[in-house]
PDB file of C-alpha atoms in Angstrom:
ATOM      1  CA  UNK S  29      19.694 -36.069  21.936  1.00 72.00           C
ATOM      2  CA  UNK S  30      18.546 -32.519  23.523  1.00 92.00           C
ATOM      3  CA  UNK S  31      18.764 -29.783  20.700  1.00 94.00           C
ATOM      4  CA  UNK S  32      21.006 -26.667  22.267  1.00 93.00           C
ATOM      5  CA  UNK S  33      18.559 -23.517  21.200  1.00 92.00           C
ATOM      6  CA  UNK S  34      15.312 -26.283  21.296  1.00 90.00           C
ATOM      7  CA  UNK S  35      14.754 -27.116  17.366  1.00 91.00           C
ATOM      8  CA  UNK S  36      16.616 -25.935  14.087  1.00 92.00           C
ATOM      9  CA  UNK S  37      19.664 -23.285  14.036  1.00 93.00           C
ATOM     10  CA  UNK S  38      18.004 -22.493  10.697  1.00 89.00           C
ATOM     11  CA  UNK S  39      14.880 -23.160   7.700  1.00 83.00           C
ATOM     12  CA  UNK S  40      15.499 -23.506   4.186  1.00 79.00           C
ATOM     13  CA  UNK S  41      16.026 -20.595   0.851  1.00 80.00           C
ATOM     14  CA  UNK S  42      13.437 -21.611  -2.077  1.00 87.00           C
ATOM     15  CA  UNK S  43      15.556 -20.748  -5.131  1.00 87.00           C
ATOM     16  CA  UNK S  44      15.615 -18.735  -8.324  1.00 88.00           C
ATOM     17  CA  UNK S  45      14.253 -20.532 -11.729  1.00 91.00           C
ATOM     18  CA  UNK S  46      18.127 -22.681 -13.049  1.00 88.00           C
ATOM     19  CA  UNK S  47      19.631 -22.302 -10.182  1.00 83.00           C
ATOM     20  CA  UNK S  48      21.269 -26.165  -9.281  1.00 78.00           C
ATOM     21  CA  UNK S  49      19.705 -28.035  -7.016  1.00 79.00           C
ATOM     22  CA  UNK S  50      19.627 -31.229  -5.135  1.00 78.00           C
ATOM     23  CA  UNK S  51      16.944 -33.850  -3.544  1.00 81.00           C
ATOM     24  CA  UNK S  52      15.667 -32.056  -1.093  1.00 81.00           C
ATOM     25  CA  UNK S  53      16.029 -28.350  -2.599  1.00 83.00           C
ATOM     26  CA  UNK S  54      13.078 -25.935  -3.594  1.00 89.00           C
ATOM     27  CA  UNK S  55      12.638 -22.992  -5.857  1.00 92.00           C
ATOM     28  CA  UNK S  56      10.114 -19.873  -5.933  1.00 92.00           C
ATOM     29  CA  UNK S  57       7.889 -19.689  -7.755  1.00 94.00           C
ATOM     30  CA  UNK S  58       7.683 -17.423 -11.325  1.00 95.00           C
ATOM     31  CA  UNK S  59       5.873 -14.348  -9.824  1.00 94.00           C
ATOM     32  CA  UNK S  60       8.443 -13.906  -7.276  1.00 92.00           C
ATOM     33  CA  UNK S  61      11.776 -15.204  -9.316  1.00 93.00           C
ATOM     34  CA  UNK S  62      10.004 -12.717 -11.389  1.00 93.00           C
ATOM     35  CA  UNK S  63      10.592  -9.840  -8.475  1.00 91.00           C
ATOM     36  CA  UNK S  64      13.887 -11.071  -7.430  1.00 88.00           C
ATOM     37  CA  UNK S  65      15.675 -10.818 -10.835  1.00 89.00           C
ATOM     38  CA  UNK S  66      12.664  -8.823 -13.315  1.00 90.00           C
ATOM     39  CA  UNK S  67      11.482  -6.202 -11.809  1.00 90.00           C
ATOM     40  CA  UNK S  68      10.222  -4.559  -8.031  1.00 91.00           C
ATOM     41  CA  UNK S  69       7.248  -4.416  -6.905  1.00 92.00           C
ATOM     42  CA  UNK S  70       7.083  -1.184  -5.552  1.00 92.00           C
ATOM     43  CA  UNK S  71      10.047   0.919  -4.096  1.00 90.00           C
ATOM     44  CA  UNK S  72       9.357  -0.886  -0.796  1.00 91.00           C
ATOM     45  CA  UNK S  73      10.982  -3.677  -1.407  1.00 89.00           C
ATOM     46  CA  UNK S  74      14.853  -4.269  -1.515  1.00 88.00           C
ATOM     47  CA  UNK S  75      16.671  -7.531  -3.285  1.00 85.00           C
ATOM     48  CA  UNK S  76      19.575  -8.783  -2.333  1.00 80.00           C
ATOM     49  CA  UNK S  77      20.555 -11.904  -4.225  1.00 72.00           C
ATOM     50  CA  UNK S  78      23.052 -14.200  -3.595  1.00 73.00           C
ATOM     51  CA  UNK S  79      25.452 -16.512  -4.663  1.00 72.00           C
ATOM     52  CA  UNK S  80      23.871 -20.045  -2.276  1.00 70.00           C
ATOM     53  CA  UNK S  81      27.448 -21.348  -1.403  1.00 75.00           C
ATOM     54  CA  UNK S  82      27.761 -25.107  -1.994  1.00 77.00           C
ATOM     55  CA  UNK S  83      28.655 -26.434   1.419  1.00 84.00           C
ATOM     56  CA  UNK S  84      27.264 -27.822   5.029  1.00 89.00           C
ATOM     57  CA  UNK S  85      24.390 -25.397   6.854  1.00 91.00           C
ATOM     58  CA  UNK S  86      25.914 -25.315  10.598  1.00 96.00           C
ATOM     59  CA  UNK S  87      26.032 -23.216  13.128  1.00 97.00           C
ATOM     60  CA  UNK S  88      27.541 -21.301  16.065  1.00 98.00           C
ATOM     61  CA  UNK S  89      25.265 -20.098  19.181  1.00 97.00           C
ATOM     62  CA  UNK S  90      26.762 -18.710  23.134  1.00 97.00           C
ATOM     63  CA  UNK S  91      23.618 -20.497  24.818  1.00 94.00           C
ATOM     64  CA  UNK S  92      24.490 -20.186  28.475  1.00 94.00           C
ATOM     65  CA  UNK S  93      27.622 -18.463  28.705  1.00 96.00           C
ATOM     66  CA  UNK S  94      29.301 -21.962  26.219  1.00 97.00           C
ATOM     67  CA  UNK S  95      30.357 -21.690  22.967  1.00 98.00           C
ATOM     68  CA  UNK S  96      28.733 -24.536  20.907  1.00 97.00           C
ATOM     69  CA  UNK S  97      28.297 -25.739  17.190  1.00 98.00           C
ATOM     70  CA  UNK S  98      25.324 -26.801  15.733  1.00 98.00           C
ATOM     71  CA  UNK S  99      24.304 -28.989  12.671  1.00 97.00           C
ATOM     72  CA  UNK S 100      21.986 -27.460  11.201  1.00 94.00           C
ATOM     73  CA  UNK S 101      19.172 -29.376  12.416  1.00 94.00           C
ATOM     74  CA  UNK S 102      20.023 -27.959  15.589  1.00 96.00           C
ATOM     75  CA  UNK S 103      21.550 -30.909  17.530  1.00 97.00           C
ATOM     76  CA  UNK S 104      25.758 -30.616  18.788  1.00 98.00           C
ATOM     77  CA  UNK S 105      28.161 -30.936  15.678  1.00 98.00           C
ATOM     78  CA  UNK S 106      29.927 -33.823  18.284  1.00 97.00           C
ATOM     79  CA  UNK S 107      27.085 -35.831  18.115  1.00 97.00           C
ATOM     80  CA  UNK S 108      27.032 -35.809  14.212  1.00 97.00           C
ATOM     81  CA  UNK S 109      27.316 -39.368  12.321  1.00 96.00           C
ATOM     82  CA  UNK S 110      29.352 -36.936   9.730  1.00 94.00           C
ATOM     83  CA  UNK S 111      32.833 -36.639   9.696  1.00 94.00           C
ATOM     84  CA  UNK S 112      32.550 -32.897   7.979  1.00 94.00           C
ATOM     85  CA  UNK S 113      30.039 -31.744  11.238  1.00 97.00           C
ATOM     86  CA  UNK S 114      33.168 -33.083  14.307  1.00 97.00           C
ATOM     87  CA  UNK S 115      35.201 -30.598  11.368  1.00 96.00           C
ATOM     88  CA  UNK S 116      33.351 -28.192  12.475  1.00 97.00           C
ATOM     89  CA  UNK S 117      33.362 -28.336  15.954  1.00 98.00           C
ATOM     90  CA  UNK S 118      37.055 -28.887  16.132  1.00 98.00           C
ATOM     91  CA  UNK S 119      37.481 -25.376  14.391  1.00 97.00           C
ATOM     92  CA  UNK S 120      34.950 -23.341  16.640  1.00 98.00           C
ATOM     93  CA  UNK S 121      36.861 -24.922  19.361  1.00 98.00           C
ATOM     94  CA  UNK S 122      40.486 -24.027  18.364  1.00 97.00           C
ATOM     95  CA  UNK S 123      38.221 -20.019  17.658  1.00 97.00           C
ATOM     96  CA  UNK S 124      36.466 -19.658  20.600  1.00 97.00           C
ATOM     97  CA  UNK S 125      36.549 -17.078  21.780  1.00 97.00           C
ATOM     98  CA  UNK S 126      36.686 -15.007  18.957  1.00 97.00           C
ATOM     99  CA  UNK S 127      32.909 -15.893  18.658  1.00 97.00           C
ATOM    100  CA  UNK S 128      32.522 -15.563  22.041  1.00 97.00           C
ATOM    101  CA  UNK S 129      33.610 -11.685  21.547  1.00 97.00           C
ATOM    102  CA  UNK S 130      31.232 -11.814  18.059  1.00 96.00           C
ATOM    103  CA  UNK S 131      27.925 -13.677  20.109  1.00 96.00           C
ATOM    104  CA  UNK S 132      25.674 -12.355  22.544  1.00 94.00           C
ATOM    105  CA  UNK S 133      23.861 -14.188  25.336  1.00 94.00           C
ATOM    106  CA  UNK S 134      21.236 -16.694  22.936  1.00 92.00           C
ATOM    107  CA  UNK S 135      22.621 -15.177  19.575  1.00 94.00           C
ATOM    108  CA  UNK S 136      23.374 -17.892  17.071  1.00 95.00           C
ATOM    109  CA  UNK S 137      25.438 -17.508  13.780  1.00 95.00           C
ATOM    110  CA  UNK S 138      24.165 -19.863  10.628  1.00 94.00           C
ATOM    111  CA  UNK S 139      26.416 -20.567   7.712  1.00 93.00           C
ATOM    112  CA  UNK S 140      28.092 -22.779   5.494  1.00 91.00           C
ATOM    113  CA  UNK S 141      30.895 -24.872   6.452  1.00 94.00           C
ATOM    114  CA  UNK S 142      32.696 -25.701   3.397  1.00 90.00           C
ATOM    115  CA  UNK S 143      35.765 -27.301   4.382  1.00 85.00           C
ATOM    116  CA  UNK S 144      34.437 -30.954   3.393  1.00 78.00           C
ATOM    117  CA  UNK S 145      34.173 -30.779  -0.830  1.00 67.00           C
ATOM    118  CA  UNK S 146      30.727 -31.596  -1.820  1.00 68.00           C
ATOM    119  CA  UNK S 147      29.414 -30.637  -5.244  1.00 69.00           C
ATOM    120  CA  UNK S 148      31.484 -27.783  -6.280  1.00 71.00           C
ATOM    121  CA  UNK S 149      35.207 -27.399  -5.476  1.00 75.00           C
ATOM    122  CA  UNK S 150      36.609 -23.726  -3.636  1.00 75.00           C
ATOM    123  CA  UNK S 151      39.699 -22.722  -3.701  1.00 78.00           C
ATOM    124  CA  UNK S 152      39.655 -21.515  -0.184  1.00 75.00           C
ATOM    125  CA  UNK S 153      42.657 -20.261  -0.090  1.00 77.00           C
ATOM    126  CA  UNK S 154      43.480 -17.780   2.740  1.00 78.00           C
ATOM    127  CA  UNK S 155      40.281 -18.373   3.565  1.00 79.00           C
ATOM    128  CA  UNK S 156      38.217 -19.176   6.477  1.00 87.00           C
ATOM    129  CA  UNK S 157      36.024 -22.321   5.410  1.00 90.00           C
ATOM    130  CA  UNK S 158      33.427 -21.274   7.306  1.00 93.00           C
ATOM    131  CA  UNK S 159      30.676 -18.229   5.314  1.00 90.00           C
ATOM    132  CA  UNK S 160      28.297 -17.166   7.959  1.00 90.00           C
ATOM    133  CA  UNK S 161      25.235 -15.562   6.093  1.00 86.00           C
ATOM    134  CA  UNK S 162      22.890 -15.068   9.444  1.00 88.00           C
ATOM    135  CA  UNK S 163      22.677 -14.106  13.100  1.00 90.00           C
ATOM    136  CA  UNK S 164      20.082 -15.007  14.438  1.00 89.00           C
ATOM    137  CA  UNK S 165      18.577 -13.926  18.363  1.00 87.00           C
ATOM    138  CA  UNK S 166      16.081 -15.677  20.626  1.00 78.00           C
ATOM    139  CA  UNK S 167      14.048 -14.563  22.709  1.00 71.00           C
ATOM    140  CA  UNK S 168      11.641 -16.326  24.399  1.00 53.00           C
ATOM    141  CA  UNK S 169      10.131 -18.862  22.486  1.00 50.00           C
ATOM    142  CA  UNK S 170      11.226 -16.526  19.406  1.00 48.00           C
ATOM    143  CA  UNK S 171      13.250 -16.059  16.760  1.00 49.00           C
TER     144      UNK S 171
END
């Protein structure tokens, strides 16, 4: 099975000390934790700490002019053994024009798919179940 972007759509983000983690999650070292939560190193540091949403990491890409739903591993969502990814593929198909107008060729947006509860239940009344957090561009083999 091919990965349309040639690899994963997203790596992993380490957790700060004390945050909730699953078996495969990893965290930052104490020094990095202090930089993020106590004191920047100098005036060049720009620190943004966000709450990590508990969903399934997915992506929407524009590849050869086609809007494609992908899993974090980089495979088409429609090939996943998990129902949540098939639901994400339907969600993307229903919003094809929106994603087509937002993404340039070779771009993809990564985010969390919150349609199914994992460990945290969210009140999504009036909100979208896909929360984007990163926009990527593929130039040749560079991300």
